[in-house]
Amino acid sequence: DTTGTTEDTPADLVPQVPVIVELLAALGIARVGAAGYEADDVIGTLVERTAGRRPVEVVTGDRDLFQLVDDARGVRVLYTARGGVRDADVVDEAFLTQKYRVADGTAYGQMSILRGDTSDGLPGVAGIGEKTAADLIERFGTVEAVRVAAADPSSPGLTPARRRRIVEAADYLDVAGDVVLVRRGLELPAAEPLLPIPDAAAFAAFADEVGLGTTADRVLAALTVTT
Ligand code: MN
Ligand code: MN
């Protein structure tokens, strides 16, 4: 679409899904989804239900989920895109401030709307990069407040060029929040987040079928809980 706000499913991903489902079932790893929503939205909902009652760590390589970071409610992200699981970045509010110059997860989400994200096919506001986006959110608080200021020539704090860019991006900004912001209130099917209990026979058959080799042994070793 012309606003660039549709997140398409990569064609390569589709045939992998049933394989992933089979693998998780064989390993006894709980899985939950909601038709019509991204995994991000499911994760956001699960975090929302738990935050403030016990510490929450979201392990992900997707920086969209930085939106969930909330020091006061004990939510942080272990970001695996650079160092993998072994050397994940611990993303809390100090990390967001240092790396993106936004105060918290909420501000990160607002900044992301302005910046866009090329890995999601989201163009952002033309001519507004990450630093400017962060400056604007620091100054105005929300995308909505930036837009109100941009529409009012007497409002201080915006250069003419930035004002024009924000106004010209109206079609994008009208809908970008729906795509960028992680939902937190989905109806989800019940899922018990219990420790995985692999089905040895099913997993052996799966590993053989897809040729996992010694990876299969490593997965089982990693999931084996000794008490
Ligand atoms: Mn995402
Ligand atoms: Mn995304």
GROMACS .gro file of C-alpha atoms and ligand atoms in nm, residues 7 38 40 62 64-65 120, ligand 1:
model
    8
    7GLU     CA    1   0.376  -0.585   0.715
   38GLU     CA    2   0.182  -1.066   1.506
   40ASP     CA    3   0.483  -0.920   1.896
   62ASP     CA    4   1.334  -0.798   1.727
   64ASP     CA    5   1.012  -0.369   1.815
   65LEU     CA    6   0.982  -0.526   2.158
  120ASP     CA    7   0.959  -0.403   0.852
  228MN      MN    8   0.830  -0.718   1.519
   0.00000   0.00000   0.00000
